[in-house]
Amino acid sequence: MESLLALSIGVLVATSVYLMLAPNVLRFIFGLVLISNAANLTIFLAGRLTPGAPPLIAEGAAAPAKLVANALPQALVLTAIVIGFGLFAFALVLMFRAYTTLGTLYSDEMRVAEPRENDSI
Amino acid sequence: MSWYLATPLALPFLTAVIAFLARHFAAGRWISVFGNVLLLLAATVLMARVRGEGVIAAQMGGWRAPFGITLVADYLGAVMVVITAITALAVSIYALADISERKEYLGYHALFNLLIGGVTGAFLTGDLFNLYVWFEVMLISSFGLLILGGGKAQIDGGVKYVTLNLVSTILFLSGIGLLYGLTGTLNMADLSRVVPEVENQGLVTVVAVMFMIAFGVKAAVFPLFFWLPASYHTPAFAVSAVFAGLLTKVGVYALIRMFTLVFIGDVAFTHTILLWVAAFTMVTGVLGAAAQNDIRKILSFHIVSQIGYMIMGLALLTPLALAGAVFYLVHHIIVKANLFLIAGVVERAAGSTELGRVGGLYQSAPWLAVLFLIPAFSLAGFPPLSGFWAKYVLVAAALEIEGWIIAGVALLVGLLTIYSMTKIWTEAFWKTHPDGINPTLNRIGPGDRRPLLYPIAGLAVMTLVIGFFPEPFVGFAETAATQLLDPAQYIDAVLGGTG
């Protein structure tokens, strides 16, 4: 299971790097979504895949009765997903605004803030 | 105990909420100023505590140390919080005149205080994942501030800023995941104890390099700095001042923290990389600045070059070098924020920040010229201003361990910095205005003049104080460096009860 997950993380990262190298910023955003999910899976995998019961402690007991799953990486991943989603939403809107105000989706053509030497401002 | 640590963290968020609710009224901007006065008070109290008791820590929610989230303040953390509060106060006063009502309505003051909250949190947290969260708080509010108003150049710069910073965030997150997988803990003090016991030290070094790249993007070091000069000259002046002062320095702080506390197993490898990075950062930054013709673009490239000095202090890893890095951080934040604020006044008085389209300021606004000279010469390292002592300590530290090359680079870059500063001086202040305008300060509305000039004067006075009485500041930086190099105190304060 671990190796399967590790492989799929690898595929995700490879795909996203390919997408992020594209000059089209929309592709970059899609790459970003994939790679942030790869990072989330990395955390999940780093916490070890323990096939155990949910980490719940019975009422009155001090410790769980049997082997339970590690709850911490799940909490971390959950936080990271929420943050990642917020950032993705922002980035998507930003790219849309960039398209409407700058008229292009290609990063090479976005030269308003850093005009070339011979461009007239 | 936790009260001292939590207050500087809670205040900016409280201010942000109230300022957001009051964004329709003129009171909103005063709430921001008032909130930052309180923040400065809270930060000073925290500082006094740290001076009295050494490293202090608090466990949030009553969870014992490596399990819960810890807030820690050592000398470095405390001084960074104080300097954050000073910058925030100066910029919030400046914003009274600089931020248009439309931007206020869009939530400028709320975003600004959220940003300050994120920065403070990053300086005070003792937990790696929590540091990630603070970075995100900081990042998302800086996104908002950067593109607030939606000008063409802002959107353009914003695209580059957002994309590159998001890549760094992902690297940071993956690094956290792998480090957790190796050690089973994310508490920084606990990591400092556990990391040397990890069997596979090679993997630790790999993770260390991931962190180096992730924080390197935030700190804008060579060759990861391209987002900075692409975006810092586009937003409102108050925004670019607070960015210039604080944001990259959080990256430097994170680098210093991680590479003195956690990743010190393979110093020969990691800190050698850092030393090369420092040299290249200094040189490329200063050369980039020489090619620019806009005040804010020149200053942006100088941020990059100055970051190199701080990384140099970290890379040398001697007590004196680290003290130099800490001193440099403090001096640089004040000076850099001030220069961007002055750029704003130059635009208001003379109509532009493009060097070809301004001039005559020395003639018509001599006091502004003096106020520019202080931080500008301090940045270049003229004695007896604060930048001179910062560079002096760093170069002395390099010579002490016979790092002739890096010392030479540092001195050379100092010289080249003078070139850029004289360029701004001759073009904006000395030559006559190309359009024949007489750019007196009277061109700024009378109500706007005070809020624009008081913070600049205040920060300039601070530069002078550090310059003329450097001894207590250097002594302080030396104590901070001792604490960084001997993390036992830090670890004890955090894990004391459980160790």
Coordinates of C-alpha atoms in Angstrom, one line a residue:
Chain A
M1 CA 0.0 0.0 0.0
E2 CA 2.8 2.4 0.9
S3 CA 4.7 1.9 -2.3
L4 CA 1.5 2.3 -4.3
L5 CA 0.8 5.6 -2.6
A6 CA 4.4 6.7 -3.0
L7 CA 4.2 5.9 -6.7
S8 CA 1.0 7.9 -7.1
I9 CA 2.6 10.8 -5.3
G10 CA 5.5 10.6 -7.8
V11 CA 3.1 10.6 -10.7
L12 CA 1.2 13.6 -9.3
V13 CA 4.4 15.6 -8.8
A14 CA 5.7 14.7 -12.2
T15 CA 2.5 15.8 -13.9
S16 CA 2.3 19.0 -11.9
V17 CA 5.9 19.9 -12.7
Y18 CA 5.1 19.4 -16.3
L19 CA 2.0 21.6 -16.1
M20 CA 3.8 24.3 -14.0
L21 CA 6.5 24.7 -16.6
A22 CA 3.9 25.7 -19.2
P23 CA 3.8 29.4 -20.1
N24 CA 0.0 29.4 -19.7
V25 CA -0.7 30.5 -16.1
L26 CA -4.0 28.5 -16.1
R27 CA -2.0 25.3 -16.6
F28 CA 0.3 26.5 -13.8
I29 CA -2.7 26.7 -11.5
F30 CA -3.8 23.2 -12.4
G31 CA -0.3 22.0 -11.7
L32 CA -0.4 23.8 -8.3
V33 CA -3.6 21.9 -7.3
L34 CA -2.0 18.6 -8.2
I35 CA 1.2 19.3 -6.3
S36 CA -0.5 20.6 -3.2
N37 CA -2.5 17.3 -3.1
A38 CA 0.8 15.4 -3.6
A39 CA 2.2 17.3 -0.6
N40 CA -0.9 16.4 1.4
L41 CA -0.5 12.8 0.6
T42 CA 3.1 13.0 1.5
I43 CA 2.2 14.1 5.0
F44 CA -0.4 11.4 5.2
L45 CA 2.0 8.7 4.2
A46 CA 4.8 10.1 6.5
G47 CA 2.4 9.5 9.4
R48 CA 2.5 5.7 8.5
L49 CA -0.5 3.9 7.2
T50 CA -1.8 2.1 10.2
P51 CA -5.0 0.1 9.6
G52 CA -6.5 0.7 13.0
A53 CA -9.7 1.8 14.6
P54 CA -10.6 5.5 14.7
P55 CA -8.6 7.2 17.5
L56 CA -11.5 7.4 20.0
I57 CA -11.2 6.8 23.6
A58 CA -14.1 5.1 25.4
E59 CA -15.8 7.1 28.1
G60 CA -13.9 6.7 31.4
A61 CA -10.8 5.1 29.9
A62 CA -7.4 6.8 29.9
A63 CA -6.1 5.3 26.7
P64 CA -7.6 3.6 23.6
A65 CA -8.2 -0.1 24.1
K66 CA -6.7 -1.4 20.9
L67 CA -4.5 -0.2 18.0
V68 CA -5.8 3.1 16.6
A69 CA -4.8 5.2 13.6
N70 CA -2.5 8.1 14.0
A71 CA -4.7 11.2 14.2
L72 CA -2.0 13.8 13.9
P73 CA -1.2 13.6 10.2
Q74 CA -4.9 13.6 9.5
A75 CA -5.3 16.8 11.4
L76 CA -2.3 18.3 9.6
V77 CA -3.6 17.2 6.2
L78 CA -7.1 18.6 7.0
T79 CA -5.5 22.0 7.8
A80 CA -3.4 21.9 4.7
I81 CA -6.3 21.1 2.5
V82 CA -8.4 24.0 3.9
I83 CA -5.5 26.4 3.4
G84 CA -4.6 25.0 0.0
F85 CA -8.2 25.3 -1.1
G86 CA -8.3 29.0 0.0
L87 CA -5.1 29.8 -1.8
F88 CA -6.3 27.9 -4.9
A89 CA -9.5 29.9 -5.0
F90 CA -7.6 33.1 -4.7
A91 CA -5.1 32.2 -7.4
L92 CA -7.9 31.2 -9.8
V93 CA -9.6 34.5 -9.3
L94 CA -6.3 36.3 -9.7
M95 CA -5.6 34.6 -13.0
F96 CA -9.1 35.5 -14.2
R97 CA -8.5 39.1 -13.3
A98 CA -5.1 38.9 -15.0
Y99 CA -6.8 37.7 -18.1
T100 CA -9.4 40.4 -18.1
T101 CA -7.1 43.3 -17.3
L102 CA -3.9 42.2 -19.1
G103 CA -5.6 40.4 -21.9
T104 CA -3.3 37.4 -21.8
L105 CA -2.8 34.1 -20.0
Y106 CA 0.8 33.7 -21.1
S107 CA 3.3 34.7 -18.4
D108 CA 5.9 35.7 -21.0
E109 CA 3.5 38.5 -22.2
M110 CA 2.8 39.9 -18.8
R111 CA 5.3 42.7 -18.8
V112 CA 3.4 45.6 -17.4
A113 CA 5.3 45.6 -14.1
E114 CA 8.6 44.9 -15.7
P115 CA 8.6 46.5 -19.2
R116 CA 11.4 45.6 -21.6
E117 CA 14.0 48.2 -22.2
N118 CA 12.6 49.2 -25.6
D119 CA 8.9 49.0 -24.7
S120 CA 7.1 52.3 -24.5
I121 CA 5.4 52.6 -21.2
Chain B
M1 CA 3.1 33.5 31.8
S2 CA 1.2 32.8 28.6
W3 CA -0.4 36.1 28.8
Y4 CA 2.7 37.9 27.7
L5 CA 3.2 35.7 24.7
A6 CA -0.4 35.5 23.5
T7 CA -1.2 39.3 23.7
P8 CA 1.1 40.5 20.9
L9 CA -0.4 37.7 18.8
A10 CA -4.1 38.4 19.6
L11 CA -4.0 42.1 19.3
P12 CA -3.5 42.4 15.5
F13 CA -6.3 40.0 14.9
L14 CA -8.6 41.9 17.2
T15 CA -7.6 45.2 15.5
A16 CA -8.2 43.6 12.1
V17 CA -11.7 42.5 13.0
I18 CA -12.7 45.9 14.4
A19 CA -11.0 47.8 11.5
F20 CA -13.0 45.6 9.1
L21 CA -16.3 46.4 10.8
A22 CA -15.4 50.1 10.8
R23 CA -14.2 50.2 7.2
H24 CA -16.9 52.6 6.1
F25 CA -15.9 55.2 8.5
A26 CA -12.8 57.4 9.0
A27 CA -12.5 55.8 12.4
G28 CA -11.3 52.6 10.8
R29 CA -7.8 54.0 10.1
W30 CA -7.4 55.3 13.7
I31 CA -8.4 51.9 15.0
S32 CA -5.4 50.5 13.1
V33 CA -3.1 53.1 14.6
F34 CA -4.4 52.6 18.1
G35 CA -4.2 48.8 17.7
N36 CA -0.6 49.1 16.7
V37 CA 0.2 51.4 19.6
L38 CA -1.1 48.6 21.9
L39 CA 0.9 46.1 20.0
L40 CA 4.1 48.0 20.6
L41 CA 3.3 48.2 24.3
A42 CA 2.6 44.5 24.4
A43 CA 5.8 43.7 22.5
T44 CA 7.8 45.9 24.9
V45 CA 6.4 44.1 27.9
L46 CA 7.3 40.8 26.3
M47 CA 10.8 42.1 25.6
A48 CA 11.2 43.2 29.2
R49 CA 10.1 39.7 30.4
V50 CA 12.5 38.0 28.1
R51 CA 15.4 40.2 29.3
G52 CA 14.5 39.4 32.9
E53 CA 13.8 35.7 32.7
G54 CA 15.6 34.4 29.6
V55 CA 13.6 32.2 27.1
I56 CA 9.9 32.0 28.0
A57 CA 7.5 29.5 26.6
A58 CA 3.8 28.9 26.9
Q59 CA 1.8 25.8 26.0
M60 CA -1.4 26.7 24.2
G61 CA -4.6 25.0 25.4
G62 CA -2.7 23.3 28.3
W63 CA -1.3 20.5 26.1
R64 CA 2.1 19.6 27.3
A65 CA 5.1 20.4 25.1
P66 CA 5.8 18.2 22.3
F67 CA 2.1 17.5 21.8
G68 CA 0.4 20.9 21.9
I69 CA 1.3 24.1 20.2
T70 CA 4.0 26.0 21.9
L71 CA 4.7 29.8 21.9
V72 CA 8.3 30.7 22.6
A73 CA 10.1 34.0 22.9
D74 CA 13.9 34.1 23.1
Y75 CA 15.9 37.2 22.5
L76 CA 15.7 36.9 18.7
G77 CA 11.9 36.2 18.7
A78 CA 11.2 39.1 21.2
V79 CA 13.3 41.6 19.3
M80 CA 11.6 40.7 16.0
V81 CA 8.2 41.2 17.6
V82 CA 9.2 44.6 18.9
I83 CA 10.6 45.7 15.5
T84 CA 7.5 44.4 13.8
A85 CA 5.3 46.5 16.1
I86 CA 7.5 49.6 15.4
T87 CA 7.2 49.1 11.7
A88 CA 3.5 48.4 11.9
L89 CA 2.9 51.6 13.9
A90 CA 5.0 53.7 11.5
V91 CA 3.2 52.3 8.5
S92 CA -0.2 52.6 10.0
I93 CA 0.3 56.3 10.7
Y94 CA 1.7 56.7 7.1
A95 CA -1.4 54.9 5.8
L96 CA -3.6 57.7 7.2
A97 CA -2.6 59.8 4.3
D98 CA -1.4 57.2 1.7
I99 CA -4.4 54.9 1.4
S100 CA -7.4 56.0 -0.6
E101 CA -10.9 55.7 0.8
R102 CA -11.7 53.2 -1.8
K103 CA -8.9 50.9 -0.6
E104 CA -10.0 51.4 3.0
Y105 CA -13.5 50.4 2.0
L106 CA -12.0 47.3 0.3
G107 CA -10.5 46.3 3.7
Y108 CA -7.0 47.6 3.6
H109 CA -6.7 48.1 7.4
A110 CA -8.1 44.6 8.2
L111 CA -5.6 43.0 5.7
F112 CA -2.7 45.0 7.0
N113 CA -3.3 44.0 10.6
L114 CA -3.8 40.3 9.6
L115 CA -0.5 40.5 7.9
I116 CA 1.1 41.9 11.1
G117 CA -0.6 39.1 13.1
G118 CA 0.8 36.5 10.8
V119 CA 4.3 38.0 11.0
T120 CA 4.1 38.1 14.8
G121 CA 2.9 34.6 15.0
A122 CA 5.7 33.3 12.8
F123 CA 8.2 35.0 15.2
L124 CA 6.6 33.5 18.3
T125 CA 5.7 30.0 17.4
G126 CA 7.7 27.0 18.6
D127 CA 5.9 24.5 16.3
L128 CA 6.8 23.8 12.8
F129 CA 3.3 23.2 11.4
N130 CA 2.1 26.2 13.3
L131 CA 4.9 28.2 11.5
Y132 CA 3.4 27.0 8.2
V133 CA 0.0 28.3 9.3
W134 CA 1.4 31.7 10.2
F135 CA 3.2 31.8 6.9
E136 CA -0.1 31.2 5.2
V137 CA -1.9 33.9 7.2
M138 CA 0.9 36.3 6.2
L139 CA 0.8 35.2 2.6
I140 CA -2.9 35.4 2.0
S141 CA -3.1 38.9 3.5
S142 CA -0.1 40.0 1.5
F143 CA -1.8 38.7 -1.6
G144 CA -4.8 40.9 -0.8
L145 CA -2.7 44.0 0.0
L146 CA -0.6 43.6 -3.1
I147 CA -3.5 43.6 -5.6
L148 CA -5.8 45.9 -3.6
G149 CA -7.2 48.4 -6.0
G150 CA -6.5 46.1 -9.0
G151 CA -4.2 48.3 -11.1
K152 CA -2.7 46.7 -14.2
A153 CA 0.8 46.6 -12.8
Q154 CA -0.4 45.3 -9.5
I155 CA -2.2 42.3 -11.1
D156 CA 0.9 41.7 -13.3
G157 CA 3.3 41.7 -10.3
G158 CA 0.7 39.8 -8.2
V159 CA 0.7 36.9 -10.6
K160 CA 4.4 36.4 -10.2
Y161 CA 4.4 37.0 -6.5
V162 CA 1.5 34.6 -5.9
T163 CA 2.8 31.8 -8.1
L164 CA 6.3 31.7 -6.8
N165 CA 5.3 32.0 -3.2
L166 CA 2.8 29.2 -3.6
V167 CA 5.5 26.9 -4.9
S168 CA 7.6 27.7 -1.9
T169 CA 4.7 26.9 0.4
I170 CA 4.2 23.5 -1.2
L171 CA 7.9 22.7 -0.7
F172 CA 7.7 23.9 3.0
L173 CA 4.6 21.6 3.5
S174 CA 6.3 18.6 1.9
G175 CA 9.4 19.2 4.0
I176 CA 7.2 19.3 7.1
G177 CA 5.6 16.0 6.1
L178 CA 9.0 14.3 5.5
L179 CA 10.5 15.6 8.7
Y180 CA 7.5 14.4 10.7
G181 CA 7.9 11.0 9.0
L182 CA 11.5 10.9 10.1
T183 CA 11.1 12.1 13.7
G184 CA 7.5 11.8 14.7
T185 CA 7.4 15.3 16.1
L186 CA 7.0 18.9 14.9
N187 CA 7.8 20.8 18.0
M188 CA 11.0 22.7 17.1
A189 CA 12.6 22.2 20.5
D190 CA 11.8 18.5 20.4
L191 CA 13.1 18.3 16.8
S192 CA 16.4 19.8 17.9
R193 CA 16.7 16.9 20.4
V194 CA 15.4 14.1 18.1
V195 CA 16.9 15.0 14.7
P196 CA 20.5 14.1 15.7
E197 CA 19.2 10.6 16.7
V198 CA 17.7 9.9 13.3
E199 CA 19.4 6.9 11.7
N200 CA 19.4 8.1 8.1
Q201 CA 21.2 11.5 8.4
G202 CA 21.4 11.7 4.6
L203 CA 17.6 12.0 4.5
V204 CA 17.7 14.7 7.1
T205 CA 20.1 16.7 4.9
V206 CA 17.7 16.3 2.0
V207 CA 14.8 17.7 4.1
A208 CA 17.1 20.5 5.3
V209 CA 17.7 21.5 1.7
M210 CA 14.0 21.5 1.1
F211 CA 13.5 23.9 3.9
M212 CA 16.4 26.0 2.7
I213 CA 14.7 26.4 -0.7
A214 CA 11.3 27.0 0.8
F215 CA 12.5 29.7 3.2
G216 CA 14.9 30.9 0.5
V217 CA 12.0 31.8 -1.7
K218 CA 10.4 33.7 1.1
A219 CA 13.6 35.5 2.0
A220 CA 14.3 36.3 -1.6
V221 CA 17.8 34.9 -1.9
F222 CA 19.7 34.1 -5.1
P223 CA 18.5 32.5 -7.3
L224 CA 15.0 32.5 -6.0
F225 CA 14.3 36.2 -5.6
F226 CA 12.6 37.0 -9.0
W227 CA 9.2 37.5 -7.5
L228 CA 10.4 40.4 -5.4
P229 CA 11.6 43.0 -7.9
A230 CA 8.6 42.0 -10.1
S231 CA 6.0 43.0 -7.5
Y232 CA 7.3 45.3 -4.7
H233 CA 7.1 48.5 -6.8
T234 CA 3.4 48.0 -7.8
P235 CA 1.2 48.4 -4.6
A236 CA 0.6 51.5 -2.5
F237 CA 3.7 52.9 -0.8
A238 CA 2.5 52.0 2.7
V239 CA 2.1 48.4 1.5
S240 CA 5.4 48.1 -0.2
A241 CA 7.1 49.6 2.9
V242 CA 5.7 47.0 5.2
F243 CA 6.5 44.2 2.7
A244 CA 10.0 45.5 2.3
G245 CA 10.5 45.8 6.0
L246 CA 9.0 42.6 7.2
L247 CA 8.1 39.9 4.8
T248 CA 11.5 38.7 3.5
K249 CA 12.8 39.0 7.0
V250 CA 10.3 36.4 8.2
G251 CA 12.0 34.1 5.7
V252 CA 15.4 35.0 7.1
Y253 CA 14.2 34.5 10.6
A254 CA 12.9 31.0 9.7
L255 CA 16.2 30.2 8.1
I256 CA 18.1 31.4 11.2
R257 CA 15.8 29.5 13.5
M258 CA 15.9 26.2 11.6
F259 CA 19.5 26.2 10.7
T260 CA 20.7 27.0 14.3
L261 CA 18.2 24.9 16.2
V262 CA 17.3 21.8 14.1
F263 CA 19.6 21.4 11.0
I264 CA 23.0 21.6 12.5
G265 CA 24.0 18.0 11.9
D266 CA 25.8 18.6 8.6
V267 CA 27.0 22.2 8.9
A268 CA 29.9 21.6 6.4
F269 CA 27.3 20.9 3.7
T270 CA 24.3 23.1 4.5
H271 CA 26.1 26.2 5.7
T272 CA 28.6 26.1 2.9
I273 CA 25.6 26.3 0.5
L274 CA 24.3 29.1 2.5
L275 CA 27.6 31.0 2.3
W276 CA 27.7 30.7 -1.5
V277 CA 24.0 31.8 -1.6
A278 CA 24.8 34.8 0.6
A279 CA 27.6 35.9 -1.7
F280 CA 25.6 35.6 -4.9
T281 CA 22.6 37.2 -3.3
M282 CA 24.6 40.2 -2.3
V283 CA 26.2 40.6 -5.7
T284 CA 23.2 40.0 -8.0
G285 CA 21.0 42.2 -5.8
V286 CA 23.3 45.2 -6.0
L287 CA 24.0 44.7 -9.7
G288 CA 20.3 44.5 -10.4
A289 CA 19.8 47.7 -8.5
A290 CA 22.4 49.5 -10.6
A291 CA 20.4 48.7 -13.8
Q292 CA 17.1 50.2 -12.5
N293 CA 15.7 53.6 -13.0
D294 CA 12.8 53.7 -10.6
I295 CA 13.3 54.5 -6.9
R296 CA 11.2 51.6 -5.7
K297 CA 12.8 49.2 -8.2
I298 CA 16.2 50.2 -7.0
L299 CA 15.2 49.7 -3.4
S300 CA 13.6 46.3 -4.2
F301 CA 16.8 45.0 -5.6
H302 CA 18.6 46.3 -2.6
I303 CA 16.4 44.3 -0.3
V304 CA 17.8 41.2 -2.1
S305 CA 21.3 42.3 -1.7
Q306 CA 20.9 43.1 2.0
I307 CA 19.3 39.7 2.6
G308 CA 22.7 38.3 1.5
Y309 CA 24.4 40.0 4.5
M310 CA 22.0 38.3 6.9
I311 CA 22.4 34.9 5.3
M312 CA 26.2 35.5 5.5
G313 CA 25.9 35.9 9.2
L314 CA 23.9 32.7 9.5
A315 CA 26.3 30.8 7.2
L316 CA 29.4 31.7 9.1
L317 CA 27.8 30.4 12.3
T318 CA 30.1 32.0 14.8
P319 CA 28.8 33.9 17.8
L320 CA 30.0 37.2 16.3
A321 CA 28.6 36.4 12.9
L322 CA 25.1 35.5 14.2
A323 CA 25.1 38.6 16.4
G324 CA 25.9 40.6 13.2
A325 CA 23.0 38.9 11.4
V326 CA 20.6 39.8 14.3
F327 CA 21.8 43.3 14.4
Y328 CA 21.5 43.5 10.6
L329 CA 17.9 42.3 10.7
V330 CA 16.9 45.0 13.1
H331 CA 18.8 47.8 11.4
H332 CA 17.6 46.7 8.0
I333 CA 13.9 46.6 8.8
I334 CA 13.9 50.2 10.1
V335 CA 16.0 51.5 7.2
K336 CA 14.3 49.7 4.4
A337 CA 10.7 50.5 5.5
N338 CA 11.8 54.1 5.8
L339 CA 13.3 54.3 2.3
F340 CA 10.0 53.0 0.8
L341 CA 8.0 55.5 2.8
I342 CA 10.3 58.3 1.5
A343 CA 9.8 57.1 -2.0
G344 CA 6.1 57.7 -1.4
V345 CA 6.7 61.3 -0.3
V346 CA 8.9 61.8 -3.4
E347 CA 6.1 60.7 -5.6
R348 CA 3.6 63.0 -3.9
A349 CA 5.9 66.0 -4.0
A350 CA 7.6 65.5 -7.4
G351 CA 5.0 63.5 -9.3
S352 CA 6.8 60.2 -9.9
T353 CA 9.3 57.7 -8.7
E354 CA 10.9 57.3 -12.1
L355 CA 14.3 58.9 -11.8
G356 CA 14.0 60.5 -15.2
R357 CA 10.9 62.3 -14.3
V358 CA 11.7 63.8 -10.9
G359 CA 14.3 66.2 -9.5
G360 CA 14.9 69.4 -7.6
L361 CA 13.9 68.0 -4.2
Y362 CA 17.1 69.2 -2.5
Q363 CA 16.4 72.7 -3.5
S364 CA 12.7 72.8 -2.6
A365 CA 12.5 70.2 0.2
P366 CA 15.8 70.2 2.0
W367 CA 14.5 68.5 5.1
L368 CA 13.1 65.6 3.0
A369 CA 16.6 65.4 1.5
V370 CA 18.1 65.1 5.0
L371 CA 15.5 62.4 5.9
F372 CA 16.5 60.5 2.8
L373 CA 20.2 60.8 3.4
I374 CA 20.0 59.2 6.9
P375 CA 18.6 55.8 5.9
A376 CA 20.3 55.8 2.5
F377 CA 23.7 56.3 3.9
S378 CA 22.9 53.9 6.7
L379 CA 22.0 51.3 4.0
A380 CA 25.3 51.8 2.3
G381 CA 27.2 51.5 5.6
F382 CA 28.5 55.0 6.2
P383 CA 29.9 55.5 9.7
P384 CA 28.5 56.3 12.2
L385 CA 25.0 55.2 11.0
S386 CA 23.4 51.9 12.0
G387 CA 24.4 50.1 8.7
F388 CA 28.0 50.7 9.3
W389 CA 28.0 48.8 12.6
A390 CA 26.0 46.0 11.1
K391 CA 28.4 45.6 8.3
Y392 CA 31.4 46.1 10.6
V393 CA 30.3 43.3 12.9
L394 CA 29.7 40.9 9.9
V395 CA 33.0 41.7 8.2
A396 CA 34.9 41.4 11.5
A397 CA 33.2 38.0 12.0
A398 CA 34.3 36.9 8.5
L399 CA 37.9 38.0 9.0
E400 CA 38.0 36.3 12.4
I401 CA 37.6 32.9 10.8
E402 CA 39.7 33.9 7.8
G403 CA 36.8 34.1 5.3
W404 CA 38.6 36.6 3.1
I405 CA 36.5 36.1 0.1
I406 CA 33.1 36.6 1.7
A407 CA 34.5 39.6 3.6
G408 CA 35.7 41.1 0.4
V409 CA 32.4 40.5 -1.3
A410 CA 30.6 42.2 1.6
L411 CA 32.8 45.3 1.4
L412 CA 32.5 45.5 -2.4
V413 CA 28.8 45.3 -2.3
G414 CA 28.7 48.0 0.3
L415 CA 30.6 50.2 -2.1
L416 CA 28.2 49.4 -5.0
T417 CA 25.3 50.2 -2.7
I418 CA 26.7 53.7 -2.4
Y419 CA 26.5 54.0 -6.2
S420 CA 22.8 53.3 -6.2
M421 CA 22.1 55.6 -3.3
T422 CA 24.0 58.5 -5.0
K423 CA 22.1 57.7 -8.2
I424 CA 18.8 58.3 -6.4
W425 CA 20.4 61.4 -4.7
T426 CA 21.7 63.0 -7.8
E427 CA 18.6 62.2 -10.0
A428 CA 15.8 62.9 -7.5
F429 CA 17.2 65.4 -5.2
W430 CA 20.1 67.2 -6.9
K431 CA 19.3 67.8 -10.6
T432 CA 16.5 70.3 -11.5
H433 CA 13.1 68.9 -12.2
P434 CA 12.8 68.0 -15.9
D435 CA 9.3 69.5 -16.2
G436 CA 10.3 72.7 -14.5
I437 CA 8.1 71.9 -11.5
N438 CA 9.1 73.2 -8.0
P439 CA 8.4 70.0 -6.0
T440 CA 8.0 71.5 -2.5
L441 CA 6.2 69.6 0.2
N442 CA 3.4 72.2 -0.1
R443 CA 2.2 70.1 -3.1
I444 CA 1.1 67.6 -0.5
G445 CA -2.2 68.5 1.1
P446 CA -1.7 70.1 4.6
G447 CA -3.6 67.3 6.3
D448 CA -1.5 64.7 4.7
R449 CA 1.9 66.1 5.4
R450 CA 2.2 65.2 9.1
P451 CA 1.1 61.6 8.8
L452 CA 3.5 61.1 5.9
L453 CA 6.5 62.8 7.5
Y454 CA 6.3 61.9 11.2
P455 CA 6.8 58.2 10.7
I456 CA 9.7 58.9 8.4
A457 CA 11.3 61.2 10.9
G458 CA 10.7 58.7 13.7
L459 CA 12.4 55.9 11.9
A460 CA 15.3 58.1 10.9
V461 CA 15.8 59.1 14.5
M462 CA 15.9 55.4 15.4
T463 CA 18.5 54.8 12.8
L464 CA 20.6 57.7 14.3
V465 CA 20.1 56.3 17.8
I466 CA 21.3 52.8 16.8
G467 CA 24.2 54.5 14.9
F468 CA 25.4 56.7 17.7
F469 CA 24.8 54.3 20.6
P470 CA 25.4 50.9 19.0
E471 CA 26.8 49.3 22.2
P472 CA 23.6 48.2 23.9
F473 CA 22.2 46.9 20.6
V474 CA 25.3 44.9 19.7
G475 CA 25.4 43.6 23.2
F476 CA 21.8 42.5 22.9
A477 CA 22.5 40.9 19.5
E478 CA 25.4 39.0 21.1
T479 CA 23.1 37.6 23.8
A480 CA 20.6 36.6 21.1
A481 CA 23.4 34.9 19.2
T482 CA 24.6 33.0 22.3
Q483 CA 21.1 31.8 22.8
L484 CA 20.9 30.6 19.2
L485 CA 24.1 28.8 19.3
D486 CA 23.4 27.1 22.6
P487 CA 19.8 25.9 22.2
A488 CA 19.8 24.1 25.6
Q489 CA 18.0 27.1 27.2
Y490 CA 15.4 27.2 24.4
I491 CA 14.8 23.4 24.7
D492 CA 14.6 23.6 28.5
A493 CA 12.1 26.4 28.4
V494 CA 9.8 24.5 26.0
L495 CA 10.2 20.9 27.2
G496 CA 11.1 21.7 30.8
G497 CA 8.2 20.0 32.4
T498 CA 8.5 16.8 30.2
G499 CA 12.2 16.4 29.8

